[in-house]
Coordinates of C-alpha atoms in Angstrom, one line a residue:
M104 CA -123.2 -75.7 101.6
I105 CA -124.9 -77.4 99.1
E106 CA -124.4 -81.2 100.7
D107 CA -126.0 -79.8 103.6
A108 CA -129.4 -78.5 101.6
Q109 CA -129.8 -81.9 100.1
A110 CA -129.2 -83.1 103.0
A111 CA -131.3 -81.0 104.8
A112 CA -134.4 -81.6 101.9
A113 CA -134.3 -84.9 101.8
L114 CA -134.8 -85.1 106.1
A115 CA -137.8 -82.7 105.1
R116 CA -139.0 -84.9 102.7
L117 CA -138.9 -87.9 105.2
F118 CA -140.4 -85.3 107.7
R119 CA -143.3 -83.6 105.7
R120 CA -146.5 -84.7 107.4
S121 CA -145.1 -83.9 110.8
L122 CA -143.6 -80.7 109.6
A123 CA -146.7 -79.9 106.9
Q124 CA -148.8 -80.6 110.2
G125 CA -147.2 -78.3 112.9
T126 CA -146.5 -81.8 115.0
V127 CA -143.4 -82.6 116.6
N128 CA -141.9 -85.6 116.1
P129 CA -139.4 -86.2 118.9
L130 CA -137.3 -88.4 116.2
L131 CA -136.4 -85.4 114.3
P132 CA -133.5 -83.4 116.4
L133 CA -131.8 -87.3 116.2
L134 CA -132.3 -87.9 112.7
R135 CA -131.0 -84.4 112.2
Q136 CA -127.6 -84.8 114.0
Y137 CA -127.5 -88.6 112.2
R138 CA -127.6 -87.0 109.2
G139 CA -125.2 -83.9 110.0
V140 CA -128.2 -81.3 108.9
S141 CA -127.9 -77.6 110.5
S142 CA -130.0 -76.1 107.7
P143 CA -133.6 -75.1 108.1
L144 CA -136.0 -77.6 107.0
V145 CA -138.6 -76.4 104.4
V146 CA -141.8 -78.5 103.4
P147 CA -141.9 -80.0 100.3
E148 CA -144.5 -78.4 97.9
W149 CA -146.0 -81.8 96.8
T150 CA -146.9 -82.7 100.7
H151 CA -150.2 -84.1 100.4
T152 CA -151.0 -83.0 97.2
G153 CA -153.8 -86.2 96.5
S154 CA -154.7 -86.6 100.4
R155 CA -158.1 -85.3 99.7
E156 CA -158.5 -88.1 97.2
K157 CA -161.3 -90.6 97.9
A158 CA -159.8 -93.8 98.2
P159 CA -160.8 -96.3 96.0
Q160 CA -163.1 -99.5 97.5
V161 CA -161.5 -102.9 97.3
P162 CA -162.8 -104.4 100.5
V163 CA -161.3 -107.8 101.9
S164 CA -163.5 -109.0 105.0
L165 CA -162.5 -110.3 108.2
G166 CA -163.5 -113.8 107.1
E167 CA -161.6 -113.8 104.0
L168 CA -158.6 -112.7 105.7
Q169 CA -158.8 -115.3 108.1
R170 CA -159.1 -118.3 105.3
A171 CA -156.1 -116.4 103.6
V172 CA -153.8 -116.7 106.9
I173 CA -154.8 -120.5 107.3
A174 CA -153.8 -120.9 103.9
L175 CA -150.3 -119.4 104.2
P176 CA -147.4 -121.7 104.5
S177 CA -146.7 -122.7 108.1
L178 CA -143.6 -122.2 109.9
P179 CA -141.5 -125.7 110.4
Q180 CA -141.5 -127.4 113.8
A181 CA -138.0 -126.5 114.3
V182 CA -138.7 -123.3 114.1
Q183 CA -141.5 -123.8 116.5
D184 CA -139.4 -125.3 118.8
A185 CA -136.8 -122.8 118.9
L186 CA -139.2 -120.1 119.5
A187 CA -140.1 -122.0 122.3
A188 CA -136.9 -120.8 123.8
L189 CA -138.2 -116.7 123.8
R190 CA -141.0 -118.2 125.9
D191 CA -138.6 -120.2 128.6
E192 CA -134.8 -120.6 129.4
R193 CA -135.3 -124.5 129.9
T194 CA -135.8 -125.1 126.5
S195 CA -133.1 -128.0 125.6
A196 CA -130.9 -127.1 122.7
A197 CA -129.5 -130.1 121.8
A198 CA -133.2 -131.3 121.0
I199 CA -133.5 -128.4 119.0
A200 CA -130.1 -128.4 117.5
E201 CA -131.4 -131.9 116.4
R202 CA -134.5 -130.8 114.7
I203 CA -132.7 -127.5 113.2
E204 CA -130.2 -130.2 111.5
H205 CA -132.9 -131.7 109.4
D206 CA -133.7 -129.1 107.0
Q207 CA -130.2 -128.3 105.1
A208 CA -131.7 -125.2 103.5
M209 CA -132.4 -123.5 106.8
V210 CA -129.4 -124.9 108.1
A211 CA -127.3 -122.8 105.3
R212 CA -129.7 -119.5 105.7
T213 CA -129.2 -120.1 109.7
L214 CA -125.4 -120.0 109.4
R215 CA -124.5 -117.9 107.0
A216 CA -126.5 -115.1 108.9
A217 CA -124.5 -116.2 112.2
N218 CA -121.4 -115.6 110.2
T219 CA -122.1 -112.2 109.7
A220 CA -119.8 -109.6 111.2
F221 CA -122.9 -108.3 113.1
Y222 CA -122.8 -111.2 115.8
G223 CA -119.0 -110.9 116.1
A224 CA -117.6 -114.4 114.7
P225 CA -117.2 -114.1 111.3
G226 CA -116.1 -117.6 110.4
R227 CA -116.1 -119.6 113.4
V228 CA -119.7 -121.0 113.0
A229 CA -119.9 -124.1 111.0
T230 CA -122.3 -125.8 112.5
I231 CA -126.4 -125.4 114.5
R232 CA -124.4 -126.6 117.8
A233 CA -121.8 -123.8 117.3
A234 CA -123.9 -121.1 116.9
I235 CA -126.0 -122.2 119.7
A236 CA -122.6 -122.3 122.1
I237 CA -121.4 -119.4 120.5
L238 CA -123.9 -117.1 119.9
G239 CA -126.8 -118.5 122.5
L240 CA -130.0 -120.1 121.9
R241 CA -132.3 -117.4 122.0
A242 CA -130.0 -115.3 119.5
V243 CA -130.1 -118.8 116.7
S244 CA -133.9 -118.8 117.6
A245 CA -134.3 -115.3 116.1
L246 CA -132.2 -115.9 113.6
L247 CA -133.9 -119.4 112.8
T248 CA -137.4 -117.3 112.4
A249 CA -135.9 -115.0 110.5
A250 CA -134.3 -117.2 108.4
A251 CA -137.8 -119.5 107.9
V252 CA -140.2 -116.3 107.8
S253 CA -138.3 -115.1 104.6
A254 CA -138.1 -118.6 102.8
R255 CA -142.1 -118.8 103.2
F256 CA -142.7 -115.5 101.0
P257 CA -140.0 -115.9 97.8
A258 CA -139.4 -112.8 96.1
E259 CA -140.8 -114.6 93.2
T260 CA -144.8 -114.7 94.4
K261 CA -146.4 -112.8 92.1
S262 CA -147.3 -109.5 94.3
P263 CA -147.1 -105.6 94.2
L264 CA -144.7 -105.5 96.8
N265 CA -140.6 -104.7 96.7
F266 CA -139.5 -107.9 98.6
R267 CA -136.1 -106.3 98.7
R268 CA -137.2 -103.4 100.1
F269 CA -139.5 -104.8 102.8
W270 CA -136.9 -107.6 104.1
R271 CA -134.4 -104.6 104.3
H272 CA -136.7 -102.6 106.3
A273 CA -137.3 -105.2 108.7
M274 CA -133.8 -106.4 109.3
T275 CA -132.7 -102.5 109.8
T276 CA -135.6 -102.3 112.6
A277 CA -134.9 -105.5 113.9
I278 CA -131.1 -104.5 114.0
V279 CA -132.0 -101.0 115.8
A280 CA -134.5 -102.9 118.3
R281 CA -132.0 -105.5 119.0
E282 CA -129.4 -103.0 119.7
L283 CA -131.5 -100.7 121.9
A284 CA -133.0 -103.6 124.3
P285 CA -130.6 -103.8 126.9
A286 CA -131.0 -100.0 127.5
V287 CA -134.8 -100.2 128.2
R288 CA -134.0 -103.6 130.1
L289 CA -135.9 -105.8 127.5
D290 CA -134.4 -109.0 125.7
A291 CA -132.5 -108.5 122.7
D292 CA -133.3 -111.5 121.1
V293 CA -136.9 -111.1 121.5
A294 CA -136.9 -107.7 120.7
F295 CA -134.8 -108.8 117.5
T296 CA -137.8 -110.9 116.5
A297 CA -140.8 -108.9 117.0
A298 CA -139.3 -106.1 114.9
L299 CA -138.1 -108.3 111.6
L300 CA -141.8 -109.8 111.9
H301 CA -143.5 -106.2 112.5
D302 CA -144.8 -106.1 109.2
V303 CA -145.2 -109.6 108.4
G304 CA -149.0 -108.4 107.9
V305 CA -147.8 -107.1 105.0
L306 CA -146.5 -109.9 103.8
A307 CA -150.0 -111.5 104.1
L308 CA -152.0 -109.4 102.3
A309 CA -149.6 -109.0 99.7
T310 CA -149.6 -112.3 98.8
S311 CA -153.1 -113.1 99.5
F312 CA -154.9 -110.4 98.0
P313 CA -152.1 -108.9 95.5
A314 CA -154.8 -106.7 93.2
A315 CA -156.1 -105.2 96.3
Y316 CA -152.8 -104.9 97.8
G317 CA -151.5 -103.1 94.2
V318 CA -154.5 -100.9 94.7
V319 CA -153.1 -100.2 98.6
Q320 CA -150.2 -99.4 97.4
Q321 CA -150.5 -97.2 94.5
Y322 CA -153.1 -94.9 96.9
A323 CA -150.8 -94.7 99.4
D324 CA -147.8 -93.4 97.2
H325 CA -150.7 -90.8 95.2
A326 CA -152.5 -89.5 98.4
D327 CA -149.2 -89.6 100.3
V328 CA -151.0 -91.5 103.6
P329 CA -149.4 -93.9 105.9
L330 CA -149.8 -97.3 104.4
W331 CA -151.5 -98.8 107.2
R332 CA -154.6 -96.1 106.7
A333 CA -154.4 -97.0 103.1
E334 CA -155.4 -100.3 103.7
R335 CA -158.2 -99.3 105.9
L336 CA -159.4 -97.1 103.6
V337 CA -159.2 -99.7 100.8
M338 CA -159.5 -102.9 102.4
G339 CA -161.0 -102.2 105.3
L340 CA -158.4 -103.8 107.7
D341 CA -155.0 -103.2 107.7
H342 CA -151.4 -105.3 108.8
G343 CA -151.4 -105.0 112.2
V344 CA -154.7 -107.6 112.3
A345 CA -153.2 -109.6 109.4
G346 CA -149.9 -109.7 111.5
E347 CA -152.1 -110.7 114.2
L348 CA -154.1 -113.8 112.9
L349 CA -150.8 -115.1 111.0
A350 CA -148.7 -114.9 114.4
Q351 CA -151.2 -116.7 116.5
R352 CA -151.7 -119.4 113.7
W353 CA -147.8 -119.6 114.0
R354 CA -148.3 -119.2 117.8
L355 CA -146.1 -116.9 118.1
P356 CA -145.0 -115.9 122.0
A357 CA -147.7 -113.6 122.8
V358 CA -146.1 -110.7 123.5
I359 CA -144.3 -110.8 120.4
T360 CA -147.5 -111.3 118.3
S361 CA -149.1 -108.0 120.5
S362 CA -146.3 -106.1 119.3
I363 CA -146.7 -107.1 115.8
A364 CA -150.9 -105.8 116.4
A365 CA -150.3 -102.8 117.9
H366 CA -146.7 -101.3 116.5
H367 CA -148.0 -98.0 114.7
A368 CA -150.4 -97.5 117.8
P369 CA -148.8 -99.0 121.1
P370 CA -151.0 -98.0 124.0
A371 CA -150.2 -94.7 125.5
P372 CA -147.9 -95.2 128.3
S373 CA -149.6 -95.2 131.9
G374 CA -147.1 -94.0 134.5
P375 CA -143.1 -94.1 134.6
G376 CA -143.1 -97.7 134.6
A377 CA -140.9 -100.2 132.5
A378 CA -140.7 -99.6 128.5
T379 CA -142.8 -102.3 126.7
L380 CA -141.9 -104.3 123.4
T381 CA -144.5 -102.7 121.3
E382 CA -143.0 -99.3 122.3
L383 CA -139.5 -100.6 121.4
V384 CA -140.7 -102.3 118.0
H385 CA -142.6 -98.8 117.6
I386 CA -139.6 -96.6 117.7
A387 CA -137.4 -98.7 116.0
D388 CA -139.7 -99.3 113.0
A389 CA -139.6 -95.1 113.1
L390 CA -135.8 -94.7 113.3
A391 CA -135.3 -97.5 110.5
H392 CA -137.7 -95.4 108.1
G393 CA -135.3 -92.4 108.5
I394 CA -132.3 -94.1 107.7
G395 CA -134.1 -95.7 104.2
P396 CA -132.9 -95.6 101.0
E397 CA -132.4 -92.0 99.7
E398 CA -133.7 -93.0 96.5
D399 CA -136.9 -94.2 97.9
T400 CA -139.3 -90.7 97.3
H401 CA -141.9 -92.3 98.8
E402 CA -140.2 -92.7 102.2
V403 CA -141.6 -91.3 105.5
V404 CA -140.8 -91.2 109.2
P405 CA -143.9 -92.5 110.9
E406 CA -145.9 -90.1 113.3
V407 CA -143.7 -90.7 116.9
T408 CA -145.4 -89.8 120.5
V409 CA -143.4 -87.6 122.5
E410 CA -145.0 -89.6 125.7
I411 CA -144.1 -92.9 124.3
W412 CA -140.6 -91.3 123.3
S413 CA -140.3 -89.9 126.8
H414 CA -141.3 -93.6 128.7
L415 CA -138.4 -95.3 126.6
N416 CA -135.7 -92.8 128.0
I417 CA -133.3 -94.1 125.4
S418 CA -130.4 -91.5 125.2
A419 CA -129.1 -90.0 121.6
E420 CA -125.9 -91.6 122.1
N421 CA -127.5 -95.0 121.9
C422 CA -129.9 -94.3 119.4
L423 CA -127.1 -92.9 117.2
D424 CA -124.9 -96.1 117.8
A425 CA -127.4 -98.3 116.9
L426 CA -128.5 -96.4 114.0
R427 CA -124.6 -96.6 112.8
S428 CA -124.1 -99.8 113.1
S429 CA -127.5 -101.0 111.2
S430 CA -127.5 -100.2 108.0
A431 CA -124.5 -102.3 107.0
A432 CA -125.5 -105.2 109.1
A433 CA -128.9 -105.2 107.7
D434 CA -127.2 -105.4 104.1
A435 CA -125.1 -108.4 105.4
L436 CA -128.1 -110.2 106.9
C437 CA -130.3 -110.0 104.3
E438 CA -127.8 -111.1 101.5
A439 CA -126.9 -114.0 104.3
L440 CA -130.7 -114.8 104.4
A441 CA -131.1 -114.8 100.4
S442 CA -131.8 -117.9 98.8

């Protein structure tokens, strides 16, 4: 009974915004089932206690952001070549393998990730060519992208960002998206890459404007508002804009760039057509927040509309399977990709 009450309190904290506003978050029943919570949920008393405070102003212009993005490290040519595999099945696996093999640090990171249990081949992948043969070029391209981007933003960078927490959330989102992609007839490796990079704009803002971003985080935590909204109120732009600019500079596939730009607010479904990558990343992001570390009291599940959740039409069983396998896999991949 005590354990259920504690689990209910934790779940209420994660859904405090929608509960306080009386809105429906369609992910609540799913995460209630995932966490085994049967008790009623009570909104924490401190919810929105600071939301009426005026946000401090530390504006960043679009021109300043564009110049900062240009100054950020570019992706290695081998990664750009590998990303072409996500656009064109005719990309030469041998040519990409040869380019990758010249970067030993990148090879080491990618092989460590390929040998995790998540990919079903622990200890069997000794070379990039073997990784491509066993996992497929598109899966290796996704892993290579993960290795390259994590290397481009080392944790020791002077930034207010908690890099460990950032990468764990990014990896959890990527794994959930990859697991759910077949259910909505989307490419699993493209989904993995898009979800992994959905918050890359946070990296761009936090490393390029560390003082301003420190103010953003403080305001978001104190006022209990979504991070993207705090970014807009404090800086005048958000990480969706920054992520889109960085994705364009890195020449990421257009469908991935679009999902990065709009993952917090996907366009409303216009009919019963196929699910979009942006919708999948949006849902995977929200679910990943729902299974984040218990010790983060500021964690919250983002708002998800019934329309988008219904449009994806993913069964509860598929979602629960994805969530159950994601945490351990995310930890293993994060460790493998660490410097």
